[in-house]
Amino acid sequence: MRLLHTSDWHLGRSFHRIGMLGAQADFIGHLVTTVRERAVDAVVVSGDVYDRAVPPLAAVELFDDALHRLADLGVPTVMISGNHDSARRLGVGAGLIGRAGIHLRTDPAACGTPVMLSDAHGEVAFYGLPYLEPALVKDRFHVTKAAHETVLAAAMDQVRADLAARPPGTRSVVLAHAFVTGGEPSDSERDITVGGVAAVPAGVFDGVDYVALGHLHGCQTLTERVRYSGSPLPYSFSEARHRKSMWLVDLDAGGAVTAERVDCPVPRPLARIRGRLEELLADPALAVHEEAWVEATLTDPVRPADPMARLTTRFPHTLSLVFDPDRAPDDPEVSYVRRLAGRADQEIAEDFVAHVRGAGPDEREQAVLRDAFDAVRADDAAKEVAR
């Protein structure tokens, strides 16, 4: 069976001030063409179909168009909700849409109930594990600890139990939306840390033939059977080095996996350039970036006059301007943003405690801070689910 694995469409999202809906429509066209020309048997979409719980109308219309075009091909599609989606909204009409071969899996209660598809070698069970917010689903899975690993492990126990009851030789595919250990994040994924831990071990998914992951925006191979497709388009400059693609996966009669990357069309390349303004304007080596979307970091000791206007004379598609003056790390003028770069909320809070009290928090106080951050994030997730 040949699968096309994609995820993280984020329909409705912009890239800085640039609307991406046209590029997203081009991607949908590319997806449909790939399904038709490469004889794909099933499409799997591993979450974050939309960028937010209540997407704009234009994004909903594009999703509707995608569903119609996939249904017209007669190729089954299995799709789960991600942490950006409203599972309840995405799942509206799932039963009816399923009659057209588009199988939406948004209910955690259905993790152990697969979509069954067949090829010349027999049946393949597709298990959809939507994004599982630990605080909201731990009771449903009868686990005491609200953590990503515990709820995913419980969901996979249901998958393995169902698979064990099926005829020998039944092949299996799991769709999941999670941060799995070994994956490389970017700046454009929403933080899903719980209790100071975001990642789950890949071993949670042992026992199935292929795991189609979503959430991280870079295409990655964790093992031959566990892969991220990544987002089809860039959504932050941290993705400048990404090669945007989908996985074309062949599952043979015995469940062995072979995979090929299929490149996605992107409207412009991304470039991150750094240096003093006059150097950036004169450096001939930067000519290759003149038509790219550009993030420019200026290192001038003193902020130059009209930097954006001057940059756009050479790099007309400059979208982001960052100031990072060349100064010693202990210089009092080093920016607050620079000092906080790459630090988690918990670390920033602990540093603040140390600053105002003269000593950092002890283990008990660290736990209080961690619980507070988890409670706020879980409350935000509950409000999104209820919208």
Coordinates of C-alpha atoms in Angstrom, one line a residue:
M1 CA 0.0 0.0 0.0
R2 CA 1.3 3.4 -0.9
L3 CA 0.7 6.2 1.5
L4 CA 1.2 10.0 1.2
H5 CA 2.1 11.4 4.7
T6 CA 1.6 15.1 5.3
S7 CA 0.8 17.3 8.3
D8 CA 0.8 20.8 9.8
W9 CA -1.0 22.6 6.9
H10 CA -1.9 25.5 9.3
L11 CA -4.5 26.8 6.9
G12 CA -5.1 30.5 7.5
R13 CA -1.7 31.2 8.9
S14 CA 0.5 34.1 7.7
F15 CA 4.2 34.4 7.4
H16 CA 5.1 37.7 9.2
R17 CA 2.9 40.1 7.3
I18 CA 2.5 37.9 4.1
G19 CA -0.7 36.0 3.7
M20 CA 0.0 32.4 2.8
L21 CA -3.5 31.3 1.6
G22 CA -2.4 31.4 -2.0
A23 CA 0.7 29.3 -1.3
Q24 CA -1.5 26.9 0.8
A25 CA -3.9 26.6 -2.2
D26 CA -0.9 25.8 -4.4
F27 CA 0.2 23.1 -2.0
I28 CA -3.3 21.5 -2.0
G29 CA -3.1 21.4 -5.8
H30 CA 0.4 19.8 -5.6
L31 CA -0.9 17.3 -3.1
V32 CA -3.8 16.3 -5.3
T33 CA -1.5 16.0 -8.4
T34 CA 0.9 13.8 -6.4
V35 CA -1.9 11.5 -5.3
R36 CA -3.0 11.1 -8.9
E37 CA 0.4 10.8 -10.6
R38 CA 2.1 8.7 -8.0
A39 CA -0.7 6.1 -7.6
V40 CA -1.2 6.9 -4.0
D41 CA -3.6 4.5 -2.2
A42 CA -4.2 6.5 1.0
V43 CA -3.4 10.0 2.3
V44 CA -2.7 10.6 6.0
V45 CA -2.8 14.1 7.5
S46 CA -1.3 14.2 11.0
G47 CA -2.9 17.2 12.6
D48 CA -2.8 21.0 12.6
V49 CA -5.0 21.3 9.6
Y50 CA -5.9 24.8 10.7
D51 CA -3.7 27.3 12.5
R52 CA -6.2 28.2 15.2
A53 CA -9.4 26.8 16.8
V54 CA -11.7 29.2 15.0
P55 CA -10.1 29.6 11.5
P56 CA -11.0 32.4 9.0
L57 CA -13.7 31.7 6.4
A58 CA -11.2 31.6 3.6
A59 CA -9.2 28.8 5.4
V60 CA -12.4 26.8 5.9
E61 CA -13.3 27.2 2.2
L62 CA -9.8 26.0 1.2
F63 CA -10.2 23.0 3.5
D64 CA -13.6 22.2 1.9
D65 CA -12.0 22.4 -1.5
A66 CA -9.2 20.0 -0.5
L67 CA -11.8 17.5 0.8
H68 CA -13.8 17.6 -2.4
R69 CA -10.8 17.2 -4.6
L70 CA -9.5 14.2 -2.5
A71 CA -12.9 12.6 -2.5
D72 CA -13.2 13.1 -6.3
L73 CA -10.0 11.0 -6.7
G74 CA -11.5 8.1 -4.8
V75 CA -8.4 7.8 -2.6
P76 CA -9.2 7.4 1.1
T77 CA -7.9 10.1 3.5
V78 CA -7.3 9.7 7.2
M79 CA -6.9 12.9 9.2
I80 CA -6.5 13.8 12.8
S81 CA -6.7 17.0 14.8
G82 CA -3.6 18.7 16.2
N83 CA -2.9 21.1 19.0
H84 CA -3.8 24.1 16.9
D85 CA -7.1 22.7 15.8
S86 CA -10.4 22.6 17.6
A87 CA -11.1 18.9 17.7
R88 CA -14.8 19.4 18.1
R89 CA -15.1 21.9 15.2
L90 CA -12.9 19.8 12.8
G91 CA -14.9 16.7 13.7
V92 CA -18.3 18.1 12.9
G93 CA -19.9 16.0 10.2
A94 CA -17.2 13.3 10.4
G95 CA -19.7 10.5 10.0
L96 CA -21.1 11.9 6.9
I97 CA -17.8 13.0 5.4
G98 CA -16.5 9.5 6.1
R99 CA -19.0 8.1 3.5
A100 CA -16.9 10.0 0.9
G101 CA -13.7 8.3 2.1
I102 CA -12.5 11.2 4.2
H103 CA -12.0 9.8 7.7
L104 CA -11.7 12.5 10.4
R105 CA -10.3 11.2 13.7
T106 CA -10.7 13.9 16.4
D107 CA -12.2 12.0 19.4
P108 CA -9.7 10.5 21.9
A109 CA -12.3 7.8 22.7
A110 CA -11.8 6.3 19.2
C111 CA -8.0 5.8 19.4
G112 CA -8.4 2.1 19.4
T113 CA -11.0 2.0 16.5
P114 CA -9.1 1.9 13.2
V115 CA -10.1 2.9 9.7
M116 CA -9.7 -0.4 7.8
L117 CA -8.4 -0.2 4.2
S118 CA -7.3 -3.1 1.9
D119 CA -4.9 -3.8 -0.9
A120 CA -3.9 -6.9 -2.8
H121 CA -2.0 -8.2 0.3
G122 CA -4.8 -7.8 2.8
E123 CA -6.0 -5.3 5.3
V124 CA -4.2 -2.2 6.8
A125 CA -5.5 -0.7 10.1
F126 CA -5.1 3.1 10.4
Y127 CA -5.3 4.3 14.0
G128 CA -5.9 8.1 14.4
L129 CA -4.5 9.5 17.7
P130 CA -5.6 13.2 17.8
Y131 CA -3.6 15.6 19.9
L132 CA -4.1 14.4 23.4
E133 CA -4.0 17.3 25.9
P134 CA -2.9 15.4 29.1
A135 CA -5.0 17.5 31.6
L136 CA -8.1 17.0 29.5
V137 CA -7.9 13.3 28.7
K138 CA -6.1 11.6 31.6
D139 CA -9.4 10.5 33.2
R140 CA -10.7 9.1 29.9
F141 CA -7.5 6.9 29.7
H142 CA -7.6 6.1 33.4
V143 CA -4.1 7.4 34.1
T144 CA -3.2 9.2 37.3
K145 CA -0.4 11.4 35.9
A146 CA -1.3 14.2 33.4
A147 CA 1.7 13.8 31.1
H148 CA 2.2 13.3 27.4
E149 CA 4.0 10.0 27.7
T150 CA 1.3 8.4 30.0
V151 CA -1.7 9.4 27.9
L152 CA 0.0 8.4 24.6
A153 CA 1.1 5.1 26.1
A154 CA -2.5 4.4 27.2
A155 CA -3.8 5.3 23.8
M156 CA -1.2 3.0 22.2
D157 CA -2.2 0.2 24.6
Q158 CA -5.7 0.4 23.0
V159 CA -4.2 0.3 19.6
R160 CA -2.1 -2.8 20.3
A161 CA -5.0 -4.5 22.0
D162 CA -7.2 -3.9 18.9
L163 CA -4.5 -5.0 16.6
A164 CA -3.8 -8.2 18.5
A165 CA -7.5 -9.2 18.1
R166 CA -7.2 -8.9 14.3
P167 CA -6.1 -11.6 11.9
P168 CA -2.4 -12.3 11.8
G169 CA -0.6 -10.3 9.1
T170 CA -2.8 -7.2 9.5
R171 CA -0.6 -4.3 8.9
S172 CA -0.9 -1.1 10.9
V173 CA -0.4 2.7 10.6
V174 CA -0.7 5.2 13.5
L175 CA -1.2 8.9 13.0
A176 CA -0.1 11.0 16.0
H177 CA 0.4 14.6 16.8
A178 CA 3.2 14.9 19.5
F179 CA 6.7 15.9 20.2
V180 CA 8.8 12.7 20.1
T181 CA 12.3 12.5 21.6
G182 CA 14.9 13.0 18.9
G183 CA 12.8 15.4 16.9
E184 CA 14.3 18.9 16.1
P185 CA 11.8 21.7 16.8
S186 CA 11.6 25.2 15.2
D187 CA 10.3 28.5 16.4
S188 CA 6.9 28.1 14.8
E189 CA 5.5 25.2 16.8
R190 CA 3.3 26.0 19.8
D191 CA 4.8 24.9 23.1
I192 CA 3.1 21.7 24.5
T193 CA 5.3 21.3 27.6
V194 CA 3.7 19.7 30.6
G195 CA 5.4 19.3 33.9
G196 CA 8.6 20.6 32.3
V197 CA 8.5 17.8 29.7
A198 CA 7.4 18.1 26.1
A199 CA 8.8 15.0 24.4
V200 CA 7.8 11.4 24.6
P201 CA 10.1 8.5 23.7
A202 CA 9.7 6.9 20.2
G203 CA 9.3 3.5 22.0
V204 CA 5.8 4.5 23.0
F205 CA 4.8 3.5 19.4
D206 CA 6.4 0.1 19.3
G207 CA 4.3 -2.7 17.7
V208 CA 3.0 -0.9 14.6
D209 CA 4.4 -0.8 11.0
Y210 CA 4.4 2.9 10.4
V211 CA 4.0 6.0 12.6
A212 CA 3.0 9.2 10.7
L213 CA 3.8 12.1 13.0
G214 CA 2.8 15.7 13.0
H215 CA 3.6 18.8 15.2
L216 CA 7.3 19.5 14.3
H217 CA 7.7 21.5 11.2
G218 CA 10.9 19.9 9.9
C219 CA 10.7 16.7 7.8
Q220 CA 12.5 14.1 10.0
T221 CA 13.2 10.4 10.3
L222 CA 13.4 9.2 13.9
T223 CA 13.5 5.6 12.9
E224 CA 12.6 3.9 9.6
R225 CA 9.1 3.4 10.9
V226 CA 8.6 6.7 12.8
R227 CA 8.7 9.9 10.8
Y228 CA 7.6 13.5 10.7
S229 CA 6.5 14.9 7.4
G230 CA 6.9 18.5 8.6
S231 CA 4.9 21.5 7.4
P232 CA 4.5 21.9 3.6
L233 CA 5.3 25.6 3.9
P234 CA 7.7 27.6 6.2
Y235 CA 6.1 29.5 9.1
S236 CA 9.2 31.0 10.7
F237 CA 12.7 32.0 9.7
S238 CA 14.0 29.2 11.9
E239 CA 12.8 27.0 9.0
A240 CA 15.2 28.6 6.5
R241 CA 17.2 25.4 6.2
H242 CA 14.2 23.1 5.9
R243 CA 13.4 21.2 2.7
K244 CA 9.6 21.3 2.6
S245 CA 8.3 17.9 1.6
M246 CA 5.9 15.0 2.1
W247 CA 6.7 11.3 2.6
L248 CA 5.6 8.8 0.0
V249 CA 5.6 5.6 1.9
D250 CA 5.3 2.1 0.5
L251 CA 4.1 -0.6 3.0
D252 CA 4.9 -4.1 1.6
A253 CA 3.0 -7.3 2.2
G254 CA 5.0 -8.0 5.3
G255 CA 4.8 -4.4 6.7
A256 CA 8.3 -3.4 5.7
V257 CA 8.6 0.4 5.0
T258 CA 10.4 2.3 2.2
A259 CA 10.0 6.0 2.0
E260 CA 10.7 8.8 -0.5
R261 CA 10.5 12.5 0.0
V262 CA 8.3 14.5 -2.4
D263 CA 9.2 18.2 -2.5
C264 CA 6.5 20.8 -1.9
P265 CA 6.3 24.1 -3.8
V266 CA 7.3 27.1 -1.7
P267 CA 6.6 30.7 -2.9
R268 CA 10.1 32.0 -2.0
P269 CA 13.2 30.8 -0.3
L270 CA 14.1 32.1 3.2
A271 CA 17.3 33.7 4.1
R272 CA 18.8 34.9 7.4
I273 CA 21.6 37.4 6.9
R274 CA 23.7 39.1 9.6
G275 CA 26.2 41.9 9.8
R276 CA 26.5 45.7 9.7
L277 CA 24.1 47.4 7.4
E278 CA 26.7 48.8 5.0
E279 CA 28.3 45.3 4.7
L280 CA 24.9 43.7 4.0
L281 CA 24.2 46.3 1.3
A282 CA 27.6 45.7 -0.4
D283 CA 28.5 42.1 0.1
P284 CA 28.4 40.4 -3.4
A285 CA 28.0 36.9 -1.8
L286 CA 24.5 38.0 -0.6
A287 CA 23.2 38.5 -4.2
V288 CA 21.7 35.0 -4.1
H289 CA 19.2 36.2 -1.4
E290 CA 18.0 39.3 -3.2
E291 CA 14.6 37.6 -4.2
A292 CA 14.2 35.7 -0.9
W293 CA 12.2 36.5 2.1
V294 CA 14.8 37.9 4.4
E295 CA 15.4 38.3 8.1
A296 CA 18.2 40.7 8.6
T297 CA 20.1 41.0 11.9
L298 CA 22.0 44.2 12.2
T299 CA 25.1 44.2 14.3
D300 CA 26.0 47.9 14.1
P301 CA 27.0 49.3 17.5
V302 CA 24.6 52.2 17.0
R303 CA 21.3 51.8 15.3
P304 CA 21.6 53.1 11.7
A305 CA 19.2 55.6 10.2
D306 CA 16.3 54.2 8.1
P307 CA 17.6 50.6 8.1
M308 CA 14.5 48.9 6.7
A309 CA 14.1 51.4 3.8
R310 CA 17.8 51.0 2.9
L311 CA 17.7 47.2 3.2
T312 CA 14.7 46.9 0.9
T313 CA 16.6 48.7 -1.9
R314 CA 18.6 45.6 -2.2
F315 CA 16.4 43.0 -0.5
P316 CA 12.9 44.0 -1.4
H317 CA 11.3 41.1 0.4
T318 CA 12.8 41.8 3.8
L319 CA 10.2 40.9 6.4
S320 CA 12.1 40.9 9.7
L321 CA 14.6 43.3 11.1
V322 CA 16.5 42.4 14.3
F323 CA 19.1 44.5 16.1
D324 CA 21.9 42.7 17.9
P325 CA 24.8 45.2 18.4
D326 CA 28.3 43.8 18.7
R327 CA 28.9 44.2 22.4
A328 CA 30.5 42.2 25.2
P329 CA 28.2 39.8 26.9
D330 CA 28.6 41.6 30.2
D331 CA 27.8 45.0 28.6
P332 CA 24.8 46.5 30.4
E333 CA 23.4 47.6 27.1
V334 CA 22.9 44.0 25.9
S335 CA 19.2 43.8 25.2
Y336 CA 16.7 42.0 27.5
V337 CA 15.4 40.1 24.5
R338 CA 18.9 38.8 23.7
R339 CA 19.4 37.6 27.4
L340 CA 16.1 35.7 27.2
A341 CA 16.6 34.1 23.8
G342 CA 16.0 30.4 23.9
R343 CA 14.9 30.3 27.6
A344 CA 11.7 28.6 28.6
D345 CA 9.1 30.3 30.7
Q346 CA 10.0 28.3 33.8
E347 CA 13.7 29.3 33.5
I348 CA 12.7 33.0 33.1
A349 CA 10.5 32.8 36.2
E350 CA 13.3 31.1 38.2
D351 CA 15.8 33.8 37.1
F352 CA 13.3 36.5 38.2
V353 CA 13.0 34.9 41.7
A354 CA 16.8 34.8 41.9
H355 CA 17.0 38.5 40.8
V356 CA 14.5 39.9 43.4
R357 CA 15.4 37.6 46.3
G358 CA 19.1 37.0 45.8
A359 CA 18.7 33.2 45.6
G360 CA 16.9 30.9 43.1
P361 CA 13.8 28.8 44.0
D362 CA 14.3 25.5 45.8
E363 CA 12.8 22.3 44.6
R364 CA 9.4 22.9 46.2
E365 CA 9.2 26.4 44.7
Q366 CA 10.2 25.1 41.3
A367 CA 7.3 22.6 41.5
V368 CA 4.9 25.4 42.4
L369 CA 6.0 27.4 39.4
R370 CA 5.8 24.4 37.1
D371 CA 2.3 23.6 38.3
A372 CA 1.3 27.2 37.8
F373 CA 2.5 27.2 34.2
D374 CA 0.9 23.9 33.5
A375 CA -2.5 25.1 35.0
V376 CA -2.5 28.2 32.8
R377 CA -1.7 26.2 29.6
A378 CA -4.3 23.5 30.4
D379 CA -6.9 26.2 31.1
D380 CA -6.1 27.8 27.7
A381 CA -6.5 24.4 26.0
A382 CA -9.8 23.8 27.7
K383 CA -11.1 27.2 26.6
E384 CA -10.1 26.4 23.0
V385 CA -11.8 23.0 23.1
A386 CA -15.0 24.7 24.4
R387 CA -15.0 27.3 21.6

